[in-house]
Coordinates of C-alpha atoms in Angstrom, one line a residue:
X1 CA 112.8 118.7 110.3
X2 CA 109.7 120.4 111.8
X3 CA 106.6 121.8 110.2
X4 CA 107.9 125.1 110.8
X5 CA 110.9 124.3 109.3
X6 CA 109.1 122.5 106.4
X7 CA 107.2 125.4 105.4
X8 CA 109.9 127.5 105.3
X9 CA 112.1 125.2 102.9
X10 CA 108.5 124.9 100.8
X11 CA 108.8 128.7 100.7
X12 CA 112.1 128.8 99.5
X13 CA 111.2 126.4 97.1
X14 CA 108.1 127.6 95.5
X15 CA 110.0 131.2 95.4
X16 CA 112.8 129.5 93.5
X17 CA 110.7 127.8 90.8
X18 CA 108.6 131.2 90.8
X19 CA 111.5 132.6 89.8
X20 CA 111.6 130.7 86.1
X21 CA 108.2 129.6 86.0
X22 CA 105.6 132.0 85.6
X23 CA 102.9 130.5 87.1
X24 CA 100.0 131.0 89.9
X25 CA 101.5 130.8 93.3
X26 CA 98.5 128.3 93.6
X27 CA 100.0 126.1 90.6
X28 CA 103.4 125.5 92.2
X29 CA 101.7 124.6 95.8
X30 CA 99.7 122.4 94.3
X31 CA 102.5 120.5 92.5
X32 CA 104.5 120.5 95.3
X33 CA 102.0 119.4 97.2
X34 CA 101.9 116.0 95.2
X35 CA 106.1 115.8 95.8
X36 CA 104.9 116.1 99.7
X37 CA 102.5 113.3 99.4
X38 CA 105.0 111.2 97.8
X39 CA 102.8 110.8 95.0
X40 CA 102.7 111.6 91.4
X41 CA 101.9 114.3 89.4
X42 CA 99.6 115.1 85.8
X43 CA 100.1 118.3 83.9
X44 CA 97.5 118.6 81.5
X45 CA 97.6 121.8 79.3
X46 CA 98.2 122.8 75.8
X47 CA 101.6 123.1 74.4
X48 CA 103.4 126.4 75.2
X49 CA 102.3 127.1 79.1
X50 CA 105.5 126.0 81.1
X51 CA 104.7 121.8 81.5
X52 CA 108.3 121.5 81.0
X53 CA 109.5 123.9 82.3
X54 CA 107.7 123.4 85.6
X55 CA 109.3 119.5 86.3
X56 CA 112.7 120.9 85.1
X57 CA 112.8 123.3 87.8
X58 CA 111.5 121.7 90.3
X59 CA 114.1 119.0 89.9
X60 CA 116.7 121.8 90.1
X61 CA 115.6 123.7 93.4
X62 CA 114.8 120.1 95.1
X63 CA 118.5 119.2 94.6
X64 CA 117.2 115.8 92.2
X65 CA 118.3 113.9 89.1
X66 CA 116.1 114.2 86.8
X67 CA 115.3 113.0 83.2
X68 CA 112.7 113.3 80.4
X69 CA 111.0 110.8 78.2
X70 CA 109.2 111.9 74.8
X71 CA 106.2 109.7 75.1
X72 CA 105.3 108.5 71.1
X73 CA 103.3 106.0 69.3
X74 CA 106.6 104.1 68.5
X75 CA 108.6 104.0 72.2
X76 CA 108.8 100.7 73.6
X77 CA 108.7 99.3 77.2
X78 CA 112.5 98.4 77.1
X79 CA 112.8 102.4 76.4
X80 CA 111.8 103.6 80.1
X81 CA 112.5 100.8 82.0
X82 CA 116.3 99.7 80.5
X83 CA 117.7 96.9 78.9
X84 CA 119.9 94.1 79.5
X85 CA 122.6 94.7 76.8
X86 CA 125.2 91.3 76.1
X87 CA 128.6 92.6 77.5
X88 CA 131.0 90.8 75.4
X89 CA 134.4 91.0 77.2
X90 CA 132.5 89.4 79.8
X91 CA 130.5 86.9 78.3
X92 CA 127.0 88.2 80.3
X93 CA 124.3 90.5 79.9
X94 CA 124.3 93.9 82.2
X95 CA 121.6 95.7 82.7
X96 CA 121.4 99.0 81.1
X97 CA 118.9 101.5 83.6
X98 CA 116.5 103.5 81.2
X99 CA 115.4 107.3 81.8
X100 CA 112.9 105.7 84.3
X101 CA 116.0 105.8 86.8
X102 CA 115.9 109.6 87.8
X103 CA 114.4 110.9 90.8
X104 CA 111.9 113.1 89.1
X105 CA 110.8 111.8 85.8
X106 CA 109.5 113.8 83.1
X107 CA 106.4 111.6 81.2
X108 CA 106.2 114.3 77.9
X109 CA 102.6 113.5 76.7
X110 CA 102.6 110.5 78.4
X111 CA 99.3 109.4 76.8
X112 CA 100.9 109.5 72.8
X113 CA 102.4 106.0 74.1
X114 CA 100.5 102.4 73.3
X115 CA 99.0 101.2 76.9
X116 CA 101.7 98.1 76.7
X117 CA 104.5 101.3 77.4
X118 CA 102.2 102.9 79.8
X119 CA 101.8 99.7 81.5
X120 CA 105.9 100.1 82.0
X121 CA 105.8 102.8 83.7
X122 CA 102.5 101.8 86.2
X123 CA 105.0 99.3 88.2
X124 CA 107.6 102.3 88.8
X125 CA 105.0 104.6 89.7
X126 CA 103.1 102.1 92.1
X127 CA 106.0 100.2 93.2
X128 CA 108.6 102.3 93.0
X129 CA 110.8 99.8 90.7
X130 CA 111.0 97.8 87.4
X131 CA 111.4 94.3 86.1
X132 CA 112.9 93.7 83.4
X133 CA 113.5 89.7 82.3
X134 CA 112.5 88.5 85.6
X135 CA 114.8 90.4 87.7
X136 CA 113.5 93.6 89.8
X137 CA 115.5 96.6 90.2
X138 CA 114.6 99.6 92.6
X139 CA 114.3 103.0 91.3
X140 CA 115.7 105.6 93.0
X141 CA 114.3 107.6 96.4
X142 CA 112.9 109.6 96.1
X143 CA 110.9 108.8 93.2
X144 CA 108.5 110.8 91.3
X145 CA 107.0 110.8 88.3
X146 CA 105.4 114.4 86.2
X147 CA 103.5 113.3 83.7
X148 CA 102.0 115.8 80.8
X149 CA 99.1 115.8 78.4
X150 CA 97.7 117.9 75.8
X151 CA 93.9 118.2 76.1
X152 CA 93.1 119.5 72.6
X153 CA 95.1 117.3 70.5
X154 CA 93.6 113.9 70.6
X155 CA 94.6 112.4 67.2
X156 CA 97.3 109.4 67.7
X157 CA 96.3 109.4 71.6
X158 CA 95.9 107.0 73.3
X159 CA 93.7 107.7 76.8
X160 CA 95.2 106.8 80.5
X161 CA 93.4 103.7 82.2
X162 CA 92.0 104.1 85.6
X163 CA 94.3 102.5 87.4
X164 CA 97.2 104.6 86.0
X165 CA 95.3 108.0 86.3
X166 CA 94.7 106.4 89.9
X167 CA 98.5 106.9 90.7
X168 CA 98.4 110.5 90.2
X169 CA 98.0 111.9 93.5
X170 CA 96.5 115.3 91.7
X171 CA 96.0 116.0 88.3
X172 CA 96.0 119.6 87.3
X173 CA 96.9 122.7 85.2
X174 CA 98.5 125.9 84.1
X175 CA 96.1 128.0 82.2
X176 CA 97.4 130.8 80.7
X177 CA 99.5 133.2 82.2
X178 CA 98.2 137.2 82.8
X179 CA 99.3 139.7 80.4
X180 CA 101.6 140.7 82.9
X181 CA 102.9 137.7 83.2
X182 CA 103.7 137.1 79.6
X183 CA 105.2 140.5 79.3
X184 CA 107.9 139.1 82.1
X185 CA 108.8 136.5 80.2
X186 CA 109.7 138.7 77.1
X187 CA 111.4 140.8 79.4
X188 CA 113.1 137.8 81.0
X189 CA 113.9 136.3 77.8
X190 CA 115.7 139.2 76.2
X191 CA 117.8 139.6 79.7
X192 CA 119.6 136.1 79.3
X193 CA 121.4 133.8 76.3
X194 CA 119.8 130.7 76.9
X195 CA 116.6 129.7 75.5
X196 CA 115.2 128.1 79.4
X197 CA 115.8 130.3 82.4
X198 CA 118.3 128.5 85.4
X199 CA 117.0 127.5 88.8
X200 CA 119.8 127.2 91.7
X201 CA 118.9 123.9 94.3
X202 CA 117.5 125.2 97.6
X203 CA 118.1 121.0 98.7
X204 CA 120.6 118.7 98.8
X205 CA 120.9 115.1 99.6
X206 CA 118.8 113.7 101.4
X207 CA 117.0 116.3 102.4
X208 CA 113.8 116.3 100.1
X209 CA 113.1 112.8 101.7
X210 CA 113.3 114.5 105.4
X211 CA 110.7 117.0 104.0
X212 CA 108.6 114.3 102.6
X213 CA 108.5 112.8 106.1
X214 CA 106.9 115.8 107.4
X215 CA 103.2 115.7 106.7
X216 CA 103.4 112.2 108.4
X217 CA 103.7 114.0 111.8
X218 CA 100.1 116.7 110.5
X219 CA 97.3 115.6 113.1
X220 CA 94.1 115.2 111.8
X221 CA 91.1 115.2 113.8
X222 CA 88.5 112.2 114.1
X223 CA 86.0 114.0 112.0
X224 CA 87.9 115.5 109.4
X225 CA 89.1 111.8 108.5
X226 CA 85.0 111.1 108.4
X227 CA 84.1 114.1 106.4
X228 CA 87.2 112.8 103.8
X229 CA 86.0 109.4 104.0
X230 CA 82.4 111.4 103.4
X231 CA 83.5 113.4 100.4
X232 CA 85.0 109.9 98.7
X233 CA 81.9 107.9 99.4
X234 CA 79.8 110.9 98.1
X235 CA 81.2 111.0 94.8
X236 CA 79.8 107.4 94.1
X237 CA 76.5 108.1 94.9
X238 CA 76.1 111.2 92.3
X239 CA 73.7 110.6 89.0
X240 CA 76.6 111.8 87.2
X241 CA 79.5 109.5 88.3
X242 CA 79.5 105.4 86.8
X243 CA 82.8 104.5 89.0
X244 CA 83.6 107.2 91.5
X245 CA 86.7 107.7 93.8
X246 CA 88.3 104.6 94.9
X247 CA 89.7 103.6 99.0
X248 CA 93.4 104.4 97.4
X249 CA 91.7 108.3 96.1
X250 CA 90.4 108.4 99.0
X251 CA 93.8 108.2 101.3
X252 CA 95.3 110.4 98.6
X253 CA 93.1 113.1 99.4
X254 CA 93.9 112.4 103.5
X255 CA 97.9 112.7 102.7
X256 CA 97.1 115.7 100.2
X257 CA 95.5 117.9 102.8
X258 CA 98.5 116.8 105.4
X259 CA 100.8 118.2 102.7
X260 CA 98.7 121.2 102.4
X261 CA 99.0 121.9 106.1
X262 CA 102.6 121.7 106.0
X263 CA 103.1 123.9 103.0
X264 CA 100.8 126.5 105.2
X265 CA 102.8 126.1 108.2
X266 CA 100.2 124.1 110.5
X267 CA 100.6 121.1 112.6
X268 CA 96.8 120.1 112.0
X269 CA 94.9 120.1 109.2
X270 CA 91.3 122.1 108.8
X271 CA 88.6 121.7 106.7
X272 CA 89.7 124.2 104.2
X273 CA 93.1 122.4 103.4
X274 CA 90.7 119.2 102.8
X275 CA 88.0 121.4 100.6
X276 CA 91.0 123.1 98.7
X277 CA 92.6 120.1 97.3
X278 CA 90.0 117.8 96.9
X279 CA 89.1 119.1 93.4
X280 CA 92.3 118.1 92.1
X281 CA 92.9 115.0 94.1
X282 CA 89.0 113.4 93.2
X283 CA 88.8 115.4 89.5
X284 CA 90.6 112.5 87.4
X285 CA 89.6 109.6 89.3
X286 CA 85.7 109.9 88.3
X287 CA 84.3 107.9 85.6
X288 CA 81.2 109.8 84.7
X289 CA 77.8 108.2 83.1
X290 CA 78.1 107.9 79.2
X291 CA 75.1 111.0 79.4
X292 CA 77.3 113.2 81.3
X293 CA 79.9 112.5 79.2
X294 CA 77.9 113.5 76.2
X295 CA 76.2 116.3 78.1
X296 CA 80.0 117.5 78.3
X297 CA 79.9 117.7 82.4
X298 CA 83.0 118.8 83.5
X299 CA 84.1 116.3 86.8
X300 CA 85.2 119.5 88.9
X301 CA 81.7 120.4 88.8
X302 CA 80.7 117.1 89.9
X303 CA 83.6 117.6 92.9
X304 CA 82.2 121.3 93.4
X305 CA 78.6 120.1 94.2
X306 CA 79.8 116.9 96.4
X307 CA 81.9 119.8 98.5
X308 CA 78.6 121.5 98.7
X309 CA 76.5 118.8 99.6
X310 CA 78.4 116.9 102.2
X311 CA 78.6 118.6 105.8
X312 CA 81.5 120.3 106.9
X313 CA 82.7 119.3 110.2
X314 CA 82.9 121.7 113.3
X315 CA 86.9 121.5 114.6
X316 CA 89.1 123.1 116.9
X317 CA 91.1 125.7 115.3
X318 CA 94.4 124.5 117.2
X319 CA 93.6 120.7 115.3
X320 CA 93.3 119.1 118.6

């Protein structure tokens, strides 16, 4: 599969999912975006705005298994991951997969969960497989995980650590939809039975993992890998920011603006694709100073000013 190729797939995608997700076109890139960087993805939003609904069809139109976990104070580690179960006839325990063994995993306010369960699900996301009583098992490929969080309700929450909000290739959100929008989904609504409109696969197979291998053949000039490199280092040396992006953000944001090319249709990547989705690549990966944090500073504004302060580099237009 080509770029050209690519994009046109992504476009066939994003219309799919458009079509039961109302949503900013920007939105939908922006998740799929994260399935192009083989990375993982963090909805945070309140209840009501399509979370759900968004993994669910995304899963459908990519052609993948997919499978949801209620995240609550109670669920176990054994709950995600699986089980070995005593088979009787046999005289042996079997392993029992959990829900973790899908190829798009739904996390439902992942961060109601104790860290021990969270920790359960930071191997699969990292690794890309469990262990459960000493014995590994891979997960399938591709693997994915959409994670969701409610921002207002922080009661019986407990926060993501670093190194799990770390995985997240981009963390970002809904919002609500446009009065137009919302008026579509009444009319929507009272046009079908169900309560959850249907999304037909646009994928089969194997074919999500061919697409995934695209933005691996995106050139990127010499200086735009500086001026990413830049942008990381930057955010470390802001007032603001007590631990700022890491080397792993920082190659996150590289493969994020490959993926961005694609879903544009380019071979190359240029500044704008890097200065688009660097906000939602570097947002959740700041730690900021305990006086920001009481000052209420928001860490896109810390990403906004960092775009603004480091130099853009001067590149060919054709990426070579």
């Amino acid at each position: 599969m080509n770029v050209a190729e690519a994009a046109a797939t992504c476009d066939d995608v994003l219309d799919a999912v458009g079509e039961a997700v109302i949503a900013d076109r920007q939105f939908l890139e922006t998740v799929l975006t994260g399935v192009l960087a083989r990375g993982h993805v963090l909805l945070e939003d309140v209840p009501g705005t399509g979370k759900t609904l968004t993994a669910r069809s995304f899963a459908s139109a990519l052609g993948l298994s997919f499978k949801r976990v209620q995240f609550t104070p109670d669920l176990l580690p054994a709950d995600i991951t699986g089980s070995n179960v005593f088979n009787r006839a046999e005289s042996s325990f079997e392993f029992q997969p959990g829900p973790v063994f899908a190829n798009i995993v739904l996390a439902d306010e992942i961060n109601r969960a104790p860290p021990k369960t969270q920790a359960a699900l930071l191997e699969a996301m990292g690794e890309g497989q469990v262990t459960v009583d000493g014995e590994t098992h891979p997960l399938p490929e591709p693997f994915f995980v959409i994670a969701t969080q409610n921002p207002v309700e922080q009661e019986g929450t407990f926060a993501l650590p670093e190194a799990q909000r770390d995985r997240f290739v981009v963390k970002t959100e809904l919002g609500y939809p446009s009065r137009e929008g919302e008026r579509t989904l009444i009319d929507r609504r009272a046009e079908r039975a169900s309560q959850s409109p249907s999304v037909d696969p646009v994928l089969q197979g194997d074919a999500v993992t061919d697409l995934q291998a695209v933005p691996e053949t995106v050139r990127v000039d010499g200086k735009l890998r500086d001026y990413v490199v830049d942008l990381g280092r930057a955010t470390r040396d802001d007032d603001r920011v007590d631990v700022g992006v890491s080397p792993r953000g920082i190659q996150r944001l590289f493969e994020a603006s490959r993926a961005v090319a694609v879903v544009a249709g380019r071979d190359y990547v240029v500044p704008d694709d890097v200065k688009r989705i660097a906000p939602v690549v570097f947002g959740h990966r700041l730690v900021l100073t305990n006086e920001a944090a009481v000052r209420d500073t928001d860490p896109r504004v810390v990403i906004r000013d960092v775009l603004d302060r480091v130099e853009v580099p001067a590149v060919a237009s054709t990426g070579t």
